[in-house]
Each structure stands twice: as structure tokens, then as C-alpha cells.
PDB file of C-alpha atoms in Angstrom:
ATOM      1  CA  MET A   1     -22.702 -13.980   6.703  1.00 83.00           C
ATOM      2  CA  ALA A   2     -21.634 -10.162   7.375  1.00 91.00           C
ATOM      3  CA  THR A   3     -23.543  -7.577   4.949  1.00 97.00           C
ATOM      4  CA  ILE A   4     -20.736  -5.751   3.124  1.00 97.00           C
ATOM      5  CA  THR A   5     -21.201  -2.446   1.949  1.00 98.00           C
ATOM      6  CA  ILE A   6     -18.780   0.152   0.199  1.00 98.00           C
ATOM      7  CA  ARG A   7     -19.295   3.782   0.228  1.00 98.00           C
ATOM      8  CA  ALA A   8     -17.665   7.066  -0.515  1.00 98.00           C
ATOM      9  CA  ALA A   9     -15.979   8.498   2.483  1.00 98.00           C
ATOM     10  CA  SER A  10     -17.513  12.179   3.383  1.00 98.00           C
ATOM     11  CA  VAL A  11     -15.952  14.698   5.467  1.00 98.00           C
ATOM     12  CA  ALA A  12     -17.964  13.145   8.534  1.00 98.00           C
ATOM     13  CA  ASP A  13     -15.607  10.412   8.237  1.00 98.00           C
ATOM     14  CA  THR A  14     -12.463  12.173   9.207  1.00 98.00           C
ATOM     15  CA  ALA A  15     -11.990  10.806  12.679  1.00 98.00           C
ATOM     16  CA  LEU A  16     -12.978   7.326  11.305  1.00 98.00           C
ATOM     17  CA  LEU A  17     -10.267   7.814   8.308  1.00 98.00           C
ATOM     18  CA  LEU A  18      -7.570   8.818  10.624  1.00 98.00           C
ATOM     19  CA  ALA A  19      -8.299   6.234  12.999  1.00 98.00           C
ATOM     20  CA  LEU A  20      -8.010   3.379  10.276  1.00 98.00           C
ATOM     21  CA  ILE A  21      -4.745   5.248   8.884  1.00 98.00           C
ATOM     22  CA  ARG A  22      -3.408   4.878  12.408  1.00 98.00           C
ATOM     23  CA  ALA A  23      -4.139   1.268  12.472  1.00 97.00           C
ATOM     24  CA  LEU A  24      -2.567   0.737   9.224  1.00 97.00           C
ATOM     25  CA  ALA A  25       0.457   2.228  10.380  1.00 97.00           C
ATOM     26  CA  GLU A  26       0.895   0.304  13.307  1.00 96.00           C
ATOM     27  CA  TYR A  27       0.238  -3.215  11.180  1.00 93.00           C
ATOM     28  CA  GLU A  28       2.639  -1.683   8.915  1.00 93.00           C
ATOM     29  CA  LYS A  29       5.220  -1.031  11.729  1.00 93.00           C
ATOM     30  CA  LEU A  30       5.255   2.725  11.031  1.00 94.00           C
ATOM     31  CA  ALA A  31       3.267   4.002  13.587  1.00 96.00           C
ATOM     32  CA  HIS A  32       6.306   6.504  14.319  1.00 96.00           C
ATOM     33  CA  GLU A  33       5.749   7.845  10.642  1.00 95.00           C
ATOM     34  CA  CYS A  34       1.762   8.749  10.973  1.00 96.00           C
ATOM     35  CA  VAL A  35       1.654  12.448  11.567  1.00 96.00           C
ATOM     36  CA  ALA A  36      -1.218  13.136   9.838  1.00 96.00           C
ATOM     37  CA  GLY A  37      -4.206  14.854  11.822  1.00 97.00           C
ATOM     38  CA  GLU A  38      -7.853  15.574  11.081  1.00 98.00           C
ATOM     39  CA  ASP A  39      -7.457  19.166  10.105  1.00 98.00           C
ATOM     40  CA  SER A  40      -5.147  17.984   7.061  1.00 97.00           C
ATOM     41  CA  LEU A  41      -7.190  15.054   6.198  1.00 98.00           C
ATOM     42  CA  ARG A  42     -10.148  17.358   6.002  1.00 98.00           C
ATOM     43  CA  GLU A  43      -8.823  19.705   4.022  1.00 98.00           C
ATOM     44  CA  HIS A  44      -6.985  17.622   1.692  1.00 98.00           C
ATOM     45  CA  LEU A  45      -9.818  14.836   1.367  1.00 98.00           C
ATOM     46  CA  PHE A  46     -12.689  17.213   1.261  1.00 98.00           C
ATOM     47  CA  GLY A  47     -11.530  20.685   1.069  1.00 98.00           C
ATOM     48  CA  ALA A  48     -11.720  23.193  -1.908  1.00 98.00           C
ATOM     49  CA  ARG A  49      -9.319  21.291  -3.761  1.00 97.00           C
ATOM     50  CA  PRO A  50      -9.359  17.563  -2.871  1.00 98.00           C
ATOM     51  CA  TYR A  51      -5.882  15.574  -3.703  1.00 98.00           C
ATOM     52  CA  ALA A  52      -7.427  12.019  -2.836  1.00 98.00           C
ATOM     53  CA  GLU A  53     -10.424   9.960  -2.427  1.00 98.00           C
ATOM     54  CA  ALA A  54     -11.435   7.213   0.086  1.00 98.00           C
ATOM     55  CA  ILE A  55     -13.628   4.734   0.230  1.00 98.00           C
ATOM     56  CA  ILE A  56     -15.100   3.001   3.557  1.00 98.00           C
ATOM     57  CA  ALA A  57     -16.336  -0.577   4.035  1.00 98.00           C
ATOM     58  CA  GLU A  58     -18.816  -1.796   6.414  1.00 98.00           C
ATOM     59  CA  ALA A  59     -19.340  -5.071   7.632  1.00 97.00           C
ATOM     60  CA  ASP A  60     -23.341  -4.833   8.937  1.00 97.00           C
ATOM     61  CA  GLY A  61     -23.122  -1.179   9.634  1.00 96.00           C
ATOM     62  CA  GLU A  62     -19.474  -1.150  11.611  1.00 97.00           C
ATOM     63  CA  PRO A  63     -16.263   0.181   9.694  1.00 98.00           C
ATOM     64  CA  ALA A  64     -14.272  -2.692   8.504  1.00 98.00           C
ATOM     65  CA  GLY A  65     -11.833  -0.935   5.949  1.00 98.00           C
ATOM     66  CA  PHE A  66     -11.182   2.055   3.697  1.00 98.00           C
ATOM     67  CA  ALA A  67      -8.906   2.272   0.658  1.00 98.00           C
ATOM     68  CA  LEU A  68      -7.410   5.987  -0.025  1.00 98.00           C
ATOM     69  CA  PHE A  69      -6.386   6.609  -3.793  1.00 98.00           C
ATOM     70  CA  PHE A  70      -5.538   9.412  -6.227  1.00 98.00           C
ATOM     71  CA  HIS A  71      -4.924  10.113  -9.846  1.00 98.00           C
ATOM     72  CA  ASN A  72      -1.817  10.185 -11.638  1.00 98.00           C
ATOM     73  CA  TYR A  73      -0.839  10.383 -15.407  1.00 97.00           C
ATOM     74  CA  SER A  74       0.870   8.065 -17.585  1.00 96.00           C
ATOM     75  CA  THR A  75       2.819   9.312 -20.353  1.00 97.00           C
ATOM     76  CA  PHE A  76       3.546   6.068 -21.955  1.00 96.00           C
ATOM     77  CA  VAL A  77      -0.003   4.740 -21.770  1.00 96.00           C
ATOM     78  CA  GLY A  78      -1.630   8.838 -22.466  1.00 98.00           C
ATOM     79  CA  LYS A  79      -4.162   8.095 -20.059  1.00 98.00           C
ATOM     80  CA  PRO A  80      -4.716   9.052 -16.556  1.00 98.00           C
ATOM     81  CA  GLY A  81      -3.929   6.351 -13.895  1.00 98.00           C
ATOM     82  CA  ILE A  82      -5.215   5.498 -10.238  1.00 98.00           C
ATOM     83  CA  TYR A  83      -3.218   5.047  -7.560  1.00 98.00           C
ATOM     84  CA  LEU A  84      -4.076   3.189  -4.410  1.00 98.00           C
ATOM     85  CA  GLU A  85      -1.992   4.832  -1.472  1.00 98.00           C
ATOM     86  CA  ASP A  86      -3.680   2.580   1.467  1.00 97.00           C
ATOM     87  CA  LEU A  87      -5.557  -0.268   1.621  1.00 97.00           C
ATOM     88  CA  PHE A  88      -6.494  -1.523   5.234  1.00 97.00           C
ATOM     89  CA  VAL A  89      -8.949  -4.100   6.783  1.00 97.00           C
ATOM     90  CA  GLN A  90      -9.432  -4.146  10.449  1.00 97.00           C
ATOM     91  CA  PRO A  91      -8.240  -7.632  11.564  1.00 96.00           C
ATOM     92  CA  ALA A  92     -11.548  -8.394  13.091  1.00 96.00           C
ATOM     93  CA  PHE A  93     -13.066  -8.226   9.710  1.00 97.00           C
ATOM     94  CA  ARG A  94     -10.513 -10.118   7.672  1.00 95.00           C
ATOM     95  CA  GLY A  95     -11.112 -13.352   5.685  1.00 94.00           C
ATOM     96  CA  LEU A  96     -14.733 -11.803   4.479  1.00 96.00           C
ATOM     97  CA  GLY A  97     -13.316 -10.531   1.292  1.00 96.00           C
ATOM     98  CA  ILE A  98     -13.348  -6.966   2.015  1.00 97.00           C
ATOM     99  CA  GLY A  99     -10.038  -6.249   0.998  1.00 96.00           C
ATOM    100  CA  LYS A 100     -11.016  -7.848  -2.256  1.00 97.00           C
ATOM    101  CA  ARG A 101     -14.001  -5.618  -2.716  1.00 97.00           C
ATOM    102  CA  LEU A 102     -12.227  -2.504  -1.862  1.00 98.00           C
ATOM    103  CA  LEU A 103      -9.380  -3.224  -4.471  1.00 97.00           C
ATOM    104  CA  ALA A 104     -12.327  -4.173  -6.853  1.00 97.00           C
ATOM    105  CA  GLU A 105     -14.307  -0.706  -6.102  1.00 98.00           C
ATOM    106  CA  VAL A 106     -11.279   1.340  -6.768  1.00 98.00           C
ATOM    107  CA  ALA A 107     -10.595  -0.487 -10.205  1.00 98.00           C
ATOM    108  CA  ARG A 108     -14.200   0.105 -11.131  1.00 98.00           C
ATOM    109  CA  ILE A 109     -13.709   3.636 -10.449  1.00 98.00           C
ATOM    110  CA  GLY A 110     -10.822   3.674 -12.859  1.00 98.00           C
ATOM    111  CA  VAL A 111     -12.193   2.098 -15.448  1.00 98.00           C
ATOM    112  CA  GLU A 112     -15.369   4.203 -15.294  1.00 98.00           C
ATOM    113  CA  ARG A 113     -12.736   7.175 -15.410  1.00 98.00           C
ATOM    114  CA  GLY A 114     -11.113   5.831 -18.281  1.00 98.00           C
ATOM    115  CA  CYS A 115      -7.681   5.379 -16.151  1.00 98.00           C
ATOM    116  CA  GLY A 116      -5.010   3.141 -18.179  1.00 97.00           C
ATOM    117  CA  ARG A 117      -3.340   1.800 -15.001  1.00 96.00           C
ATOM    118  CA  TYR A 118      -4.072   0.851 -11.359  1.00 97.00           C
ATOM    119  CA  GLU A 119      -0.960   0.800  -9.273  1.00 97.00           C
ATOM    120  CA  TRP A 120       0.292   0.806  -5.688  1.00 97.00           C
ATOM    121  CA  THR A 121       3.200  -0.714  -3.492  1.00 95.00           C
ATOM    122  CA  VAL A 122       3.392  -3.448  -0.843  1.00 95.00           C
ATOM    123  CA  LEU A 123       5.984  -3.773   1.791  1.00 92.00           C
ATOM    124  CA  ASP A 124       8.601  -6.417   0.870  1.00 93.00           C
ATOM    125  CA  TRP A 125       7.924  -8.248   4.017  1.00 92.00           C
ATOM    126  CA  ASN A 126       4.113  -8.505   3.804  1.00 92.00           C
ATOM    127  CA  GLU A 127       4.201 -11.903   1.897  1.00 94.00           C
ATOM    128  CA  PRO A 128       0.318 -12.241   2.663  1.00 92.00           C
ATOM    129  CA  ALA A 129      -0.564  -9.145   0.897  1.00 93.00           C
ATOM    130  CA  ILE A 130       1.878 -10.069  -2.099  1.00 95.00           C
ATOM    131  CA  ARG A 131       0.188 -13.529  -2.586  1.00 94.00           C
ATOM    132  CA  PHE A 132      -3.244 -11.846  -2.220  1.00 93.00           C
ATOM    133  CA  TYR A 133      -2.375  -9.133  -5.137  1.00 95.00           C
ATOM    134  CA  GLN A 134      -0.986 -11.654  -7.121  1.00 95.00           C
ATOM    135  CA  SER A 135      -3.743 -13.918  -6.975  1.00 95.00           C
ATOM    136  CA  LEU A 136      -5.862 -10.955  -8.054  1.00 93.00           C
ATOM    137  CA  GLY A 137      -3.518 -10.692 -11.266  1.00 94.00           C
ATOM    138  CA  ALA A 138      -1.299  -8.022  -9.816  1.00 96.00           C
ATOM    139  CA  GLU A 139       2.284  -7.924 -11.734  1.00 95.00           C
ATOM    140  CA  MET A 140       5.226  -7.276  -8.832  1.00 94.00           C
ATOM    141  CA  LYS A 141       7.442  -4.596 -10.841  1.00 94.00           C
ATOM    142  CA  ARG A 142      10.217  -5.520  -8.763  1.00 91.00           C
ATOM    143  CA  GLU A 143      12.665  -3.713 -11.388  1.00 95.00           C
ATOM    144  CA  TRP A 144      11.413  -0.335 -10.340  1.00 93.00           C
ATOM    145  CA  ILE A 145      12.964   1.507  -7.089  1.00 92.00           C
ATOM    146  CA  ILE A 146      10.654   4.053  -5.298  1.00 93.00           C
ATOM    147  CA  ASN A 147      12.453   7.573  -4.570  1.00 95.00           C
ATOM    148  CA  ARG A 148      11.037   9.833  -1.896  1.00 94.00           C
ATOM    149  CA  VAL A 149      12.227  13.292  -1.103  1.00 96.00           C
ATOM    150  CA  SER A 150      10.575  14.656   2.098  1.00 94.00           C
ATOM    151  CA  GLY A 151      11.109  16.884   5.047  1.00 93.00           C
ATOM    152  CA  ALA A 152      14.160  19.058   5.036  1.00 96.00           C
ATOM    153  CA  ALA A 153      15.661  17.154   1.835  1.00 96.00           C
ATOM    154  CA  LEU A 154      12.361  17.964   0.109  1.00 96.00           C
ATOM    155  CA  ASN A 155      12.902  21.872   1.177  1.00 96.00           C
ATOM    156  CA  ARG A 156      16.238  21.734   0.126  1.00 96.00           C
ATOM    157  CA  LEU A 157      15.519  20.627  -3.435  1.00 96.00           C
ATOM    158  CA  ALA A 158      12.890  22.887  -3.590  1.00 96.00           C
ATOM    159  CA  GLN A 159      14.963  26.098  -3.165  1.00 96.00           C
ATOM    160  CA  LEU A 160      17.396  24.764  -6.127  1.00 96.00           C
ATOM    161  CA  ALA A 161      14.510  25.818  -8.306  1.00 96.00           C
ATOM    162  CA  GLY A 162      15.445  29.197  -7.442  1.00 94.00           C
ATOM    163  CA  PRO A 163      13.229  32.740  -7.261  1.00 92.00           C
ATOM    164  CA  ARG A 164       9.956  32.718  -9.022  1.00 88.00           C
TER     165      ARG A 164
END
């Protein structure tokens, strides 16, 4: 049985994180949308104002997976929340409980920080992940629809704010 360790990512892990993110994008059939680079990851995860955090799972010292998360806020609960942006375990390391350990570690961090919620999304076609999340007590909130504005549409919407 492999020895599994979970640790906080550091700036030295930037290239590794990008490789794991690209592997996740391939798995999700979204590689064409993965335009992140090392410089932006380094700045946004480890720069002067970090926007997100990451943890890395290792199996016998080999990088096996990661979770990337950030805080949000629930006005209804009146507490911060934690949002899991990405969770990925490399295929060679699946079945060792690494995904569960990563999810649990983010939950532990959220509880430690006084968060009232832990949320994430899952692609509707990813039945293995849906079953896995439900087995851990996750509630599928199918009545909520994600809204996204990006690229040119984001710039057009920002223009509606007018001058500052």
C-alpha cells in the first residue's frame, strides 16, 4: 500500500500544478479551454494577493493529485464558505483513496476557518464522480444553474458600469 501525504502547494510547485491542471482539462474534454500559464498561476496563487490555494497529494513521494480552492461568502449563512475549483487524481493513482483524502483536507481547512459551506460543481456526464460525491454526503443542487460571463462578454458587461 502506498504512503499518501497531503501538503500545501508552494511556489516551487507551479509547473507541477499546471501539468495537473492540463491533465484535468484533458480528462474533462476541455483542453481547448485551458489557457493558464505558469506566470499567471504563480502570481494568482503565490503572489502579493493570492486568489486561491492548492494542496498536493503524493503517493510514495510521487505527485498523485491536487485540489485547488478559494473562499466565498454566504449571505444566507452569514459565514465564509470554501469553494473547490478543481480536484484531480492522476489515473495511475486512482483507487487509493486520494480523492477522498483531498476532499477531506479541504473540508478540514474550511471547518478550521469557520466556513459554513463547502461547494463545488461536477460535469453532468461524470457519473463516477457524482456517485463518489454522493457517497460522501454531497447534495446535488440541480435547481441551481451556473452563470458565466467571460472574454468579450465580460468586457462588454464591465463597460456598462461607466467611468469611475
